[in-house]
Short mmCIF file of C-alpha atoms and ligand atoms in Angstrom, two decimals:
data_model
loop_
_atom_site.label_atom_id
_atom_site.label_comp_id
_atom_site.label_asym_id
_atom_site.label_seq_id
_atom_site.Cartn_x
_atom_site.Cartn_y
_atom_site.Cartn_z
CA MET A 197 0.07 -0.17 -0.06
CA THR A 198 1.15 4.20 -0.54
CA ASP A 199 0.43 6.13 1.26
CA ARG A 200 0.64 8.76 -0.46
CA PRO A 201 -1.45 11.69 -0.08
CA THR A 202 -4.97 11.93 -2.43
CA SER A 203 -7.50 14.33 -3.75
CA PRO A 204 -9.37 15.95 -0.32
CA PRO A 205 -13.27 14.54 -0.99
CA GLY A 206 -14.97 17.02 -2.70
CA GLU A 207 -12.63 18.61 -4.64
CA ASP A 208 -13.03 20.00 -8.40
CA ARG A 209 -11.05 17.29 -10.80
CA LYS A 210 -9.28 20.24 -12.69
CA ASP A 211 -7.99 21.85 -9.44
CA ALA A 212 -7.14 18.68 -8.11
CA HIS A 213 -4.75 18.49 -11.60
CA LEU A 214 -3.41 21.84 -10.92
CA ARG A 215 -2.71 21.04 -7.50
CA ILE A 216 -0.99 17.89 -8.13
CA CYS A 217 1.11 19.93 -11.29
CA LEU A 218 2.20 22.50 -9.09
CA GLU A 219 2.94 20.30 -5.87
CA GLU A 220 4.38 16.74 -6.95
CA ALA A 221 6.35 15.65 -9.23
CA ILE A 222 4.73 14.38 -12.29
CA GLU A 223 6.84 15.15 -15.47
CA ARG A 224 9.40 12.29 -16.32
CA PRO A 225 12.50 12.42 -15.31
CA GLY A 226 13.51 8.56 -16.10
CA ARG A 227 12.51 8.85 -19.90
CA GLY A 228 13.53 12.17 -21.69
CA ASN A 229 11.46 14.02 -24.55
CA GLY A 230 13.60 12.42 -27.15
CA PHE A 231 15.37 15.89 -28.45
CA ASP A 232 19.65 14.96 -26.14
CA ARG A 233 20.11 12.59 -30.09
CA TYR A 234 19.64 15.96 -32.09
CA GLN A 235 22.65 18.83 -32.15
CA PHE A 236 22.96 22.08 -34.37
CA GLU A 237 25.99 22.42 -36.10
CA ALA A 238 27.48 25.76 -34.96
CA ASP A 239 28.42 28.27 -37.31
CA ALA A 240 31.01 31.16 -36.21
CA LEU A 241 30.57 32.99 -38.92
CA PRO A 242 26.95 33.51 -39.61
CA GLU A 243 26.52 36.06 -41.85
CA LEU A 244 23.75 37.98 -39.97
CA ASP A 245 22.52 40.43 -37.83
CA ARG A 246 20.92 38.61 -34.63
CA ALA A 247 18.34 41.75 -34.19
CA GLU A 248 17.22 40.59 -38.47
CA ILE A 249 16.27 36.89 -37.25
CA ASP A 250 12.59 36.61 -38.36
CA LEU A 251 10.96 34.60 -36.29
CA SER A 252 7.40 34.72 -37.35
CA THR A 253 5.48 32.14 -38.77
CA THR A 254 1.59 32.21 -40.14
CA VAL A 255 -0.69 28.91 -38.61
CA PHE A 256 -4.30 27.80 -38.57
CA GLY A 257 -4.41 31.37 -40.83
CA LYS A 258 -3.05 33.45 -38.26
CA ARG A 259 0.10 35.57 -38.12
CA LEU A 260 2.37 34.56 -35.09
CA ALA A 261 5.51 36.82 -33.17
CA ALA A 262 7.31 32.80 -33.25
CA PRO A 263 6.11 29.73 -33.46
CA LEU A 264 5.26 28.66 -29.13
CA MET A 265 2.08 28.15 -28.47
CA ILE A 266 0.54 27.87 -24.58
CA GLY A 267 -0.73 24.24 -24.44
CA ALA A 268 -3.72 22.86 -23.82
CA MET A 269 -4.92 22.56 -19.08
CA THR A 270 -7.46 24.38 -18.06
CA GLY A 271 -10.76 25.86 -17.77
CA GLY A 272 -13.77 24.77 -15.22
CA THR A 273 -13.78 26.57 -11.93
CA ALA A 274 -12.89 30.09 -10.45
CA ARG A 275 -8.84 29.99 -10.44
CA ALA A 276 -8.96 27.74 -13.55
CA GLY A 277 -10.69 30.82 -14.78
CA GLU A 278 -8.13 33.28 -13.14
CA LEU A 279 -4.98 30.82 -14.56
CA ASN A 280 -6.83 30.79 -18.14
CA ARG A 281 -7.06 34.73 -18.29
CA ILE A 282 -3.55 35.65 -16.43
CA LEU A 283 -2.20 32.60 -20.09
CA ALA A 284 -4.81 34.65 -22.38
CA ARG A 285 -2.93 38.19 -21.49
CA ALA A 286 0.05 37.02 -21.57
CA ALA A 287 -0.09 34.79 -25.07
CA GLU A 288 -1.34 38.04 -26.22
CA ALA A 289 2.01 40.85 -24.72
CA THR A 290 3.69 37.99 -26.79
CA GLY A 291 1.91 37.26 -30.18
CA ILE A 292 1.71 34.03 -29.50
CA ALA A 293 -0.93 30.99 -29.77
CA MET A 294 -3.12 29.36 -26.48
CA ALA A 295 -5.14 26.30 -26.45
CA LEU A 296 -8.14 26.22 -23.43
CA GLY A 297 -8.04 22.94 -21.31
CA SER A 298 -11.36 20.39 -22.31
CA GLN A 299 -13.95 22.19 -22.57
CA ARG A 300 -16.49 19.70 -21.43
CA LYS A 301 -17.99 20.17 -17.81
CA MET A 302 -19.45 23.45 -20.19
CA LEU A 303 -22.03 20.95 -21.53
CA GLU A 304 -23.14 20.31 -18.05
CA PHE A 305 -22.67 23.14 -16.03
CA PRO A 306 -23.18 25.89 -19.06
CA GLU A 307 -22.32 29.06 -16.13
CA ILE A 308 -18.99 27.40 -15.99
CA THR A 309 -19.00 29.32 -19.55
CA ARG A 310 -16.52 32.56 -18.69
CA THR A 311 -13.68 30.67 -17.11
CA PHE A 312 -13.22 29.69 -20.81
CA GLN A 313 -13.55 32.98 -22.00
CA VAL A 314 -10.70 35.09 -22.98
CA ARG A 315 -11.00 36.92 -26.09
CA ASP A 316 -11.99 40.09 -23.91
CA VAL A 317 -8.16 39.73 -22.88
CA ALA A 318 -6.41 37.83 -25.74
CA PRO A 319 -9.13 39.55 -28.95
CA ASN A 320 -5.99 38.66 -31.24
CA ILE A 321 -3.95 35.06 -30.49
CA LEU A 322 -4.95 32.15 -31.92
CA LEU A 323 -6.88 30.39 -29.85
CA MET A 324 -7.62 26.27 -29.20
CA GLY A 325 -10.53 24.83 -27.99
CA ASN A 326 -10.27 21.27 -26.57
CA VAL A 327 -12.57 18.03 -25.07
CA GLY A 328 -11.62 14.64 -24.95
CA ALA A 329 -12.25 12.34 -28.48
CA VAL A 330 -13.43 9.66 -26.11
CA GLN A 331 -16.40 12.03 -24.98
CA LEU A 332 -18.07 11.16 -28.26
CA ASN A 333 -18.85 7.56 -26.87
CA TYR A 334 -20.59 8.64 -24.09
CA GLY A 335 -22.92 10.98 -25.87
CA VAL A 336 -21.32 14.75 -26.43
CA THR A 337 -22.69 15.48 -30.09
CA ALA A 338 -20.93 17.07 -33.15
CA ASP A 339 -23.90 20.42 -32.55
CA ASP A 340 -22.66 19.94 -28.42
CA VAL A 341 -18.50 20.26 -29.91
CA ARG A 342 -19.84 23.33 -32.08
CA GLY A 343 -20.88 25.55 -29.35
CA LEU A 344 -18.11 24.65 -27.25
CA ALA A 345 -15.58 25.45 -29.88
CA SER A 346 -18.46 28.72 -30.95
CA ARG A 347 -18.82 29.82 -27.61
CA VAL A 348 -14.86 30.52 -26.90
CA GLY A 349 -14.61 32.31 -30.11
CA ALA A 350 -12.05 29.56 -30.99
CA ASP A 351 -9.57 29.50 -34.04
CA LEU A 352 -9.29 25.87 -33.92
CA PHE A 353 -10.98 22.38 -31.72
CA ALA A 354 -8.51 19.75 -30.35
CA PHE A 355 -10.27 16.34 -29.48
CA HIS A 356 -7.48 15.04 -27.46
CA LEU A 357 -6.34 11.03 -26.55
CA ASN A 358 -5.79 9.97 -23.63
CA ALA A 359 -6.73 6.50 -23.30
CA LEU A 360 -3.49 5.79 -20.61
CA GLN A 361 -4.91 8.94 -18.58
CA GLU A 362 -8.33 7.04 -18.43
CA ALA A 363 -6.94 3.63 -17.92
CA ILE A 364 -5.36 5.03 -14.25
CA GLN A 365 -8.73 7.34 -13.33
CA PRO A 366 -10.93 6.12 -11.04
CA GLU A 367 -14.45 7.66 -12.00
CA GLY A 368 -11.72 6.84 -16.46
CA ASP A 369 -14.30 7.24 -19.57
CA THR A 370 -12.69 3.74 -21.29
CA ASN A 371 -14.40 2.36 -23.73
CA PHE A 372 -12.35 3.79 -27.30
CA LYS A 373 -14.46 1.92 -29.48
CA GLY A 374 -15.20 3.32 -32.84
CA LEU A 375 -13.97 6.12 -31.93
CA ILE A 376 -12.12 6.15 -35.74
CA GLY A 377 -15.40 6.87 -37.25
CA ARG A 378 -17.40 9.00 -34.63
CA LEU A 379 -14.40 11.50 -35.65
CA GLU A 380 -14.88 10.64 -39.25
CA ARG A 381 -18.30 12.12 -38.68
CA VAL A 382 -18.40 14.86 -36.79
CA ILE A 383 -14.92 16.54 -37.46
CA PRO A 384 -16.42 17.87 -40.52
CA GLU A 385 -19.18 19.72 -38.03
CA VAL A 386 -17.56 21.18 -35.81
CA GLY A 387 -16.58 25.02 -37.90
CA VAL A 388 -13.43 25.33 -36.97
CA PRO A 389 -9.95 23.61 -38.45
CA VAL A 390 -9.21 20.36 -35.32
CA VAL A 391 -6.53 19.36 -34.33
CA LEU A 392 -5.75 15.30 -32.31
CA LYS A 393 -3.65 15.47 -29.93
CA GLU A 394 -2.34 13.61 -27.50
CA VAL A 395 -2.21 14.72 -23.62
CA GLY A 396 1.59 13.09 -22.98
CA ALA A 397 2.10 9.60 -24.36
CA GLY A 398 2.30 10.80 -28.22
CA PHE A 399 1.57 9.17 -30.76
CA SER A 400 3.13 5.88 -32.42
CA ARG A 401 3.47 5.42 -36.33
CA LYS A 402 0.69 2.21 -35.82
CA THR A 403 -2.07 5.03 -34.36
CA LEU A 404 -0.71 7.20 -36.71
CA ARG A 405 -1.55 4.80 -40.18
CA LYS A 406 -5.03 4.96 -38.74
CA LEU A 407 -6.25 8.11 -38.07
CA ARG A 408 -4.07 9.76 -41.50
CA HIS A 409 -7.48 9.48 -43.16
CA LEU A 410 -9.74 11.15 -41.36
CA PRO A 411 -11.24 15.06 -42.89
CA PHE A 412 -8.75 16.67 -39.40
CA ALA A 413 -6.37 19.79 -39.62
CA GLY A 414 -3.51 19.46 -37.74
CA LEU A 415 -2.34 17.21 -35.06
CA GLU A 416 -0.11 18.05 -31.89
CA VAL A 417 2.11 15.49 -30.58
CA ALA A 418 1.85 15.56 -27.14
CA GLY A 419 4.55 12.62 -26.02
CA VAL A 420 6.59 11.18 -23.81
CA GLY A 421 9.28 13.41 -21.86
CA GLY A 422 7.30 16.12 -19.98
CA THR A 423 4.52 15.83 -18.24
CA SER A 424 3.23 12.68 -16.73
CA TRP A 425 -0.82 12.04 -16.56
CA SER A 426 -0.44 8.23 -15.60
CA LYS A 427 1.58 9.95 -12.36
CA ILE A 428 -1.07 12.47 -12.31
CA GLU A 429 -4.46 9.91 -11.89
CA THR A 430 -2.04 8.50 -8.74
CA TYR A 431 -2.25 10.82 -7.13
CA ARG A 432 -5.79 10.80 -7.79
CA THR A 433 -7.48 7.91 -6.91
CA ASP A 434 -7.27 5.88 -3.62
CA SER A 435 -7.20 2.16 -5.47
CA TRP A 436 -3.87 1.00 -4.89
CA ILE A 437 -4.45 -1.20 -8.07
CA GLN A 438 -4.32 1.61 -10.38
CA GLN A 439 -1.85 3.64 -7.96
CA MET A 440 0.96 0.63 -9.27
CA THR A 441 -0.13 0.75 -12.56
CA GLY A 442 -0.66 4.08 -12.68
CA ALA A 443 3.30 4.21 -11.66
CA ARG A 444 4.59 1.55 -13.73
CA LEU A 445 3.15 3.04 -17.04
CA GLY A 446 4.38 7.17 -15.95
CA ASP A 447 6.72 7.25 -18.88
CA PHE A 448 4.38 4.71 -21.10
CA GLY A 449 4.54 5.72 -24.85
CA VAL A 450 6.62 7.87 -27.31
CA PRO A 451 8.77 10.36 -27.33
CA THR A 452 8.67 13.62 -28.85
CA ALA A 453 10.88 13.59 -31.13
CA GLU A 454 10.12 10.25 -32.23
CA SER A 455 7.10 10.79 -32.76
CA LEU A 456 6.96 14.53 -34.63
CA GLY A 457 8.90 12.48 -36.49
CA TYR A 458 6.70 9.89 -37.59
CA ALA A 459 4.54 12.65 -37.92
CA VAL A 460 5.83 14.39 -40.69
CA GLU A 461 5.97 10.99 -42.61
CA GLU A 462 2.71 9.51 -42.21
CA LEU A 463 0.92 12.99 -42.37
CA PRO A 464 2.61 15.40 -44.97
CA GLY A 465 -0.02 18.13 -45.54
CA LYS A 466 -0.53 18.28 -41.81
CA THR A 467 -0.35 20.95 -39.53
CA LEU A 468 1.98 19.69 -37.00
CA ILE A 469 2.15 21.01 -33.59
CA ALA A 470 5.03 19.18 -31.60
CA SER A 471 4.70 19.33 -27.83
CA GLY A 472 5.79 17.57 -24.58
CA GLY A 473 8.53 17.52 -22.63
CA ILE A 474 9.01 20.81 -24.48
CA ARG A 475 11.65 23.27 -21.56
CA THR A 476 13.71 25.14 -23.28
CA GLY A 477 14.18 27.15 -26.97
CA THR A 478 16.92 24.94 -28.23
CA GLU A 479 13.75 22.30 -28.16
CA VAL A 480 12.07 24.29 -29.64
CA ALA A 481 14.30 25.60 -32.34
CA LYS A 482 15.22 21.75 -32.44
CA ALA A 483 11.27 20.83 -33.02
CA ILE A 484 11.31 23.42 -36.08
CA ALA A 485 14.23 21.90 -37.50
CA LEU A 486 12.35 18.29 -37.51
CA GLY A 487 9.08 19.66 -39.29
CA ALA A 488 7.06 21.41 -36.51
CA HIS A 489 5.25 24.27 -37.28
CA LEU A 490 4.40 25.56 -33.89
CA VAL A 491 5.88 24.95 -30.63
CA ALA A 492 3.16 23.46 -27.17
CA SER A 493 4.59 23.70 -24.01
CA ALA A 494 2.26 23.29 -21.29
CA LEU A 495 3.70 22.37 -17.34
CA PRO A 496 6.47 25.87 -16.92
CA PHE A 497 2.99 28.16 -18.31
CA LEU A 498 1.18 26.52 -15.42
CA LYS A 499 4.23 26.71 -13.21
CA ALA A 500 4.53 30.70 -13.85
CA ALA A 501 1.27 31.41 -13.75
CA SER A 502 0.63 30.59 -10.22
CA GLU A 503 3.53 32.13 -9.57
CA GLY A 504 4.62 35.15 -10.57
CA GLY A 505 1.40 36.39 -12.51
CA VAL A 506 0.79 37.56 -16.94
CA ASP A 507 4.67 39.10 -15.90
CA ALA A 508 6.07 35.50 -14.59
CA VAL A 509 4.60 34.13 -17.71
CA ILE A 510 6.11 36.91 -20.18
CA LEU A 511 9.05 36.52 -19.10
CA THR A 512 9.28 32.70 -19.81
CA ILE A 513 7.75 33.01 -23.17
CA ARG A 514 10.26 35.80 -24.23
CA GLN A 515 13.05 33.91 -22.82
CA PHE A 516 12.25 30.77 -25.29
CA ILE A 517 12.08 33.13 -27.89
CA ASP A 518 15.55 34.83 -26.93
CA GLU A 519 17.08 31.15 -26.38
CA LEU A 520 15.49 30.20 -30.08
CA ARG A 521 16.60 33.41 -31.75
CA THR A 522 19.90 32.44 -30.92
CA ILE A 523 20.03 29.20 -32.30
CA CYS A 524 19.25 30.67 -35.46
CA PHE A 525 22.11 33.24 -34.85
CA VAL A 526 23.90 30.79 -33.75
CA THR A 527 22.89 28.09 -37.07
CA GLY A 528 23.30 31.35 -39.58
CA SER A 529 19.00 30.57 -39.77
CA PRO A 530 17.43 33.69 -41.29
CA ASN A 531 14.89 32.35 -40.17
CA LEU A 532 11.97 29.60 -39.16
CA ALA A 533 13.12 27.48 -42.36
CA ALA A 534 16.42 27.47 -42.85
CA LEU A 535 16.45 26.01 -39.74
CA ARG A 536 15.41 23.17 -41.18
CA GLY A 537 18.36 21.23 -42.05
CA THR A 538 20.97 22.28 -39.52
CA LEU A 539 20.27 19.17 -37.01
CA ARG A 540 22.63 17.16 -36.75
CA GLN A 541 21.26 13.17 -35.97
CA GLU A 542 24.13 11.22 -32.78
CA PRO A 543 24.71 7.59 -33.69
CA ARG A 544 22.54 6.09 -30.72
CA PRO A 545 24.16 4.88 -28.07
C1 FMN B 206 -2.32 21.13 -15.52
C2 FMN B 206 -2.39 20.75 -16.44
C3 FMN B 206 -3.67 20.15 -17.84
C4 FMN B 206 -3.75 19.74 -18.43
N1 FMN B 206 -5.34 19.57 -19.30
C5 FMN B 206 -5.16 19.06 -20.31
C6 FMN B 206 -6.18 19.56 -20.56
O1 FMN B 206 -7.57 19.87 -20.18
N2 FMN B 206 -6.61 19.17 -22.09
C7 FMN B 206 -5.63 18.11 -23.24
O2 FMN B 206 -6.11 17.58 -24.27
N3 FMN B 206 -4.17 18.37 -22.55
C8 FMN B 206 -4.57 18.86 -21.05
N4 FMN B 206 -2.88 18.98 -20.47
C9 FMN B 206 -2.06 18.38 -21.17
C10 FMN B 206 -1.15 19.36 -22.42
O3 FMN B 206 -2.13 19.80 -22.80
C11 FMN B 206 -0.09 18.25 -23.04
O4 FMN B 206 -0.06 17.90 -24.16
C12 FMN B 206 0.75 18.25 -21.36
O5 FMN B 206 0.92 18.52 -20.69
C13 FMN B 206 2.67 17.85 -22.42
O6 FMN B 206 2.83 19.40 -21.96
P1 FMN B 206 4.23 19.79 -21.37
O7 FMN B 206 5.61 18.25 -21.37
O8 FMN B 206 4.59 20.70 -21.53
O9 FMN B 206 2.75 19.40 -19.45
C14 FMN B 206 -2.80 19.24 -19.49
C15 FMN B 206 -1.56 19.62 -19.03
C16 FMN B 206 -0.86 20.41 -17.89
C17 FMN B 206 0.55 20.42 -17.28
#
């Protein structure tokens, strides 16, 4: 038996997730995100003015100052609403994209919609809505999803795939049967482009081959190497069996760099968002060099928002961007496209 604390009775699931993410060791120190195997070729004579390097990009029809997104995290409670507004203000101030956390609760409790609404403080950002794909097996309809996207003014909408997390959750929704067919019918009805995303276990080649015929616009990798939902759920379940399974599968899945490589090969023409353990501007640069169009990070921005509010999130974003700019500079890359081809893969040890 373990004596780890579980959620106090009555604690909202989203608040519990936020608390656990901020207080517990829920990242994967054991297994990296896979980017270590790649190193940039340095160029000591870049023939560039660092200040003129262009980090801007257009994704899903919106111009961004840099190819960065605050990953899907939150909404649904008063605290989550405050955090969303902090994250949104920072995204607006720096010209990057932002994703909302799962909006499922909006369907049951429409009054919490305002905890997801950020357009008044972030009118220009690329904003992505979110719900679990498995909810299509539990009564959520195409009309519901269209409403979720439009009520927050989302530019695009993510269905997350989180089989591992649901398996460890005390109240997990684990019937994933028939989802490919449901997604095929629902995606064209959402009203905005759809992204399919994992939540930290990544996509294997096998999964990508199963889903590549679907009419989605983009894929967010969310691979192994960062926040582990299997670990997080071990702090919420009272079941010793689930705690053990969750701990043992804490780094199950496909590391981010590997999963991104599969997506580049299997999904030509789709917009690719790299995520899962992205913690530095150098990793952002590596993901772009490997073929990502946008790079998302979640947990670092939650920590900054919780500790220091909007200013701390802006500082974190600016540091990511500064490091990305310097990598471009010292590899002789005048823009993001030029980063491609500057990476060398080290032989496996
Ligand atoms: C506090 C928290 C809440 C999250 N909630 C959601 C969610 O509601 N929907 C979703 O698709 N992903 C959710 N995620 C997963 C992230 O979007 C991301 O895929 C994952 O955390 C890996 O990125 P990271 O290592 O940078 O944190 C959440 C992550 C965190 C840290």
